[in-house]
Short mmCIF file of C-alpha atoms in Angstrom, two decimals:
data_model
loop_
_atom_site.label_atom_id
_atom_site.label_comp_id
_atom_site.label_asym_id
_atom_site.label_seq_id
_atom_site.Cartn_x
_atom_site.Cartn_y
_atom_site.Cartn_z
CA MET A 1 3.80 55.35 115.26
CA PRO A 2 0.30 56.19 116.52
CA PHE A 3 0.96 59.89 116.97
CA LEU A 4 2.20 60.42 113.39
CA THR A 5 -0.45 61.75 111.07
CA LYS A 6 -0.33 62.70 107.43
CA SER A 7 -1.62 66.23 108.10
CA LEU A 8 1.41 68.41 108.55
CA PHE A 9 -0.68 71.36 109.61
CA ALA A 10 -3.42 69.35 111.31
CA ALA A 11 -6.78 69.72 109.57
CA VAL A 12 -6.05 73.28 108.49
CA LEU A 13 -4.42 72.19 105.26
CA ALA A 14 -5.59 68.89 103.80
CA ALA A 15 -3.12 68.78 100.93
CA LEU A 16 -0.02 70.34 102.44
CA ALA A 17 2.33 67.95 100.65
CA VAL A 18 1.54 69.81 97.45
CA ALA A 19 2.51 73.07 99.10
CA PHE A 20 6.12 71.97 99.22
CA VAL A 21 6.42 71.69 95.47
CA VAL A 22 4.32 74.50 94.07
CA PRO A 23 5.57 78.11 93.89
CA ALA A 24 2.56 79.66 95.60
CA ALA A 25 2.08 78.10 99.02
CA PRO A 26 -1.45 78.07 100.40
CA THR A 27 -2.32 80.40 103.22
CA LEU A 28 -3.20 79.42 106.76
CA ALA A 29 -5.34 81.30 109.24
CA GLN A 30 -4.25 84.82 110.16
CA ASP A 31 -2.47 85.19 106.80
CA ILE A 32 0.31 82.85 107.93
CA SER A 33 1.81 81.04 104.95
CA VAL A 34 3.54 77.69 104.83
CA ASP A 35 6.64 79.50 103.60
CA ALA A 36 6.60 81.74 106.68
CA ILE A 37 6.64 78.65 108.89
CA LEU A 38 9.37 76.85 106.97
CA ASN A 39 11.56 79.82 106.07
CA ASP A 40 11.31 82.55 108.70
CA PRO A 41 14.66 84.35 108.20
CA GLN A 42 14.99 84.93 111.96
CA ALA A 43 14.29 81.34 113.03
CA PRO A 44 17.41 79.35 114.01
CA VAL A 45 18.25 76.56 111.59
CA GLY A 46 20.39 73.52 112.33
CA GLY A 47 21.52 70.49 110.40
CA ASN A 48 22.00 70.79 106.65
CA PRO A 49 20.51 74.05 105.33
CA LYS A 50 20.12 72.36 101.92
CA GLY A 51 18.71 69.13 103.33
CA ASP A 52 16.09 67.16 101.43
CA VAL A 53 13.77 66.92 104.44
CA THR A 54 12.82 69.80 106.74
CA VAL A 55 11.92 69.15 110.36
CA VAL A 56 10.20 72.03 112.16
CA ALA A 57 10.34 71.60 115.95
CA PHE A 58 7.95 73.53 118.20
CA LEU A 59 9.52 73.32 121.67
CA ASP A 60 9.44 74.71 125.22
CA TYR A 61 12.40 74.58 127.62
CA ASN A 62 10.11 73.50 130.45
CA CYS A 63 8.68 70.59 128.49
CA PRO A 64 9.94 67.20 129.78
CA PHE A 65 8.85 65.46 126.57
CA CYS A 66 10.87 67.95 124.49
CA LYS A 67 13.88 67.22 126.69
CA LYS A 68 13.41 63.48 126.36
CA SER A 69 13.38 63.65 122.56
CA ALA A 70 16.10 66.29 122.12
CA PRO A 71 19.15 63.94 122.19
CA ASP A 72 17.56 61.53 119.71
CA LEU A 73 16.62 64.33 117.32
CA GLU A 74 20.13 65.77 117.56
CA LYS A 75 21.62 62.33 116.93
CA LEU A 76 19.47 61.76 113.85
CA VAL A 77 20.28 65.17 112.37
CA LYS A 78 24.00 64.47 112.77
CA THR A 79 23.98 60.89 111.50
CA ASP A 80 21.60 61.51 108.61
CA GLY A 81 23.37 64.56 107.25
CA LYS A 82 20.50 65.63 104.98
CA ILE A 83 17.99 67.04 107.45
CA ARG A 84 17.24 70.74 107.75
CA LEU A 85 16.08 71.47 111.29
CA VAL A 86 14.06 74.62 112.00
CA TYR A 87 13.74 75.55 115.67
CA LYS A 88 10.51 77.18 116.81
CA ASP A 89 10.84 78.47 120.36
CA TRP A 90 7.25 78.12 121.59
CA PRO A 91 7.26 79.14 125.28
CA ILE A 92 3.77 78.27 126.49
CA LEU A 93 4.24 76.41 129.76
CA THR A 94 5.59 78.94 132.28
CA PRO A 95 6.87 82.55 132.38
CA ALA A 96 10.37 81.09 132.77
CA SER A 97 9.90 79.37 129.41
CA ILE A 98 9.83 82.80 127.79
CA HIS A 99 13.08 83.69 129.55
CA GLY A 100 14.72 80.54 128.22
CA ALA A 101 13.57 81.27 124.67
CA GLN A 102 14.91 84.81 124.91
CA LEU A 103 18.31 83.56 126.09
CA ALA A 104 18.58 81.02 123.29
CA LEU A 105 17.50 83.45 120.59
CA ALA A 106 19.88 86.11 121.89
CA ALA A 107 22.72 83.58 121.68
CA LYS A 108 21.92 83.20 117.97
CA HIS A 109 23.52 86.61 117.43
CA GLN A 110 26.89 85.19 118.46
CA GLY A 111 26.35 81.99 116.49
CA LYS A 112 25.63 79.87 119.56
CA TYR A 113 21.91 79.23 119.49
CA GLU A 114 22.26 75.45 119.42
CA GLN A 115 24.86 75.53 122.19
CA VAL A 116 22.42 77.33 124.47
CA HIS A 117 19.46 75.30 123.20
CA HIS A 118 21.15 72.04 124.18
CA ALA A 119 22.19 73.47 127.54
CA LEU A 120 18.60 74.42 128.34
CA MET A 121 17.21 71.13 127.06
CA GLY A 122 19.72 69.36 129.27
CA ILE A 123 18.23 70.73 132.50
CA PRO A 124 16.24 67.86 134.05
CA GLY A 125 12.68 68.27 135.29
CA ARG A 126 9.91 70.75 134.64
CA ARG A 127 9.00 74.22 135.91
CA ILE A 128 12.66 75.23 135.74
CA SER A 129 13.26 78.71 137.15
CA LYS A 130 14.70 81.66 135.28
CA GLU A 131 17.71 81.56 137.59
CA THR A 132 18.46 77.92 136.83
CA MET A 133 18.14 78.57 133.12
CA THR A 134 20.51 81.53 133.29
CA GLU A 135 23.02 79.47 135.25
CA ALA A 136 22.90 76.69 132.65
CA VAL A 137 23.49 79.20 129.87
CA GLN A 138 26.44 80.70 131.74
CA LYS A 139 27.98 77.24 132.06
CA SER A 140 27.48 76.53 128.36
CA GLY A 141 30.43 78.73 127.47
CA VAL A 142 28.69 81.57 125.66
CA ASP A 143 29.83 85.16 126.04
CA MET A 144 27.29 86.34 128.63
CA GLU A 145 28.27 89.97 128.33
CA ARG A 146 27.54 89.89 124.62
CA LEU A 147 24.39 87.83 125.15
CA ASN A 148 23.01 90.41 127.57
CA ALA A 149 23.92 93.18 125.14
CA ASP A 150 22.18 91.33 122.31
CA LEU A 151 19.13 90.80 124.51
CA LYS A 152 18.96 94.55 125.01
CA GLN A 153 19.72 95.50 121.42
CA HIS A 154 17.57 92.85 119.73
CA GLY A 155 14.88 92.45 122.38
CA ALA A 156 12.04 93.68 120.18
CA GLU A 157 13.17 91.49 117.28
CA ILE A 158 13.40 88.42 119.55
CA GLN A 159 9.96 89.05 121.00
CA ALA A 160 8.52 89.50 117.52
CA LEU A 161 9.94 86.11 116.49
CA ILE A 162 8.47 84.43 119.58
CA GLN A 163 5.11 86.02 118.82
CA ARG A 164 5.27 84.77 115.22
CA ASN A 165 5.94 81.27 116.53
CA LEU A 166 2.96 81.55 118.87
CA ASP A 167 0.75 82.81 116.04
CA GLN A 168 1.92 80.02 113.73
CA ALA A 169 1.21 77.38 116.36
CA ASP A 170 -2.27 78.85 116.87
CA ALA A 171 -2.92 78.89 113.13
CA LEU A 172 -1.87 75.24 112.91
CA GLY A 173 -4.12 74.30 115.81
CA LEU A 174 -1.26 73.01 117.94
CA SER A 175 -2.17 72.37 121.56
CA GLY A 176 0.98 71.30 123.37
CA THR A 177 4.69 70.67 123.14
CA PRO A 178 6.51 69.11 121.48
CA VAL A 179 5.25 69.11 117.92
CA TYR A 180 7.42 68.08 114.98
CA LEU A 181 6.52 68.85 111.38
CA ILE A 182 8.49 66.29 109.37
CA GLY A 183 8.10 66.72 105.63
CA PRO A 184 4.37 66.11 105.00
CA PHE A 185 3.75 64.68 108.47
CA LYS A 186 2.98 65.97 111.93
CA ALA A 187 4.10 64.15 115.07
CA SER A 188 3.61 65.08 118.71
CA GLY A 189 4.97 63.62 121.91
CA ALA A 190 8.34 62.26 122.96
CA LEU A 191 9.68 60.60 119.81
CA ASP A 192 12.74 58.38 120.07
CA TYR A 193 15.54 57.95 117.53
CA GLU A 194 13.86 55.14 115.61
CA GLN A 195 10.56 57.02 115.40
CA PHE A 196 12.32 60.14 114.10
CA ARG A 197 14.27 58.01 111.60
CA LYS A 198 11.11 56.30 110.36
CA ALA A 199 9.25 59.60 109.99
CA VAL A 200 12.11 61.10 107.96
CA ALA A 201 12.27 57.98 105.76
CA ASP A 202 8.51 58.19 105.18
CA ALA A 203 8.83 61.90 104.33
CA ARG A 204 11.51 61.11 101.75
CA ALA A 205 9.40 58.36 100.24
CA GLN A 206 6.39 60.69 100.07
CA GLY A 207 8.50 63.30 98.31
CA LYS A 208 9.46 60.84 95.59
CA GLN A 209 5.87 59.92 94.74
#
């Protein structure tokens, strides 16, 4: 796996693996802690919340590589059963990407973040318009009236979360989507099921050392 490196937060933190087991996590640039990245209370979490491996996924709904990997990541999380998946909406590619992130995060307030997330990831192509994204969300079966109300009521909170994700990505030195933080490893690019599985297995093995 050439794109998998044992530097979970790039070169910013050389010994990040230790940060997972000590009470006081080291601090990244801009006073962003490892705990803030792994445990933002507003960030959507999928899979097993008590899983033994955490995968943090920095994604954009206009990223074709994110879309290519999404079904394999979803499959692994379901079949493994012990993965905690933290979603980081990181809309950096187009203005419509921000719209998609806002829709997904608003859906979280009715317990349907992943439903909307998968609907948006399922739109083929790149440079998807706001209108196409909204249509996909409508077809996903969410309560659009409530979603729009939540967008209005929680708009500032949603934007603050997106900004935190952007700041975290900057502090980690990330340059493009997708990026997956898998235990003590960082991987970028369109991973397939076997590559995800291998990375999780390596993370578990590292944790037992």
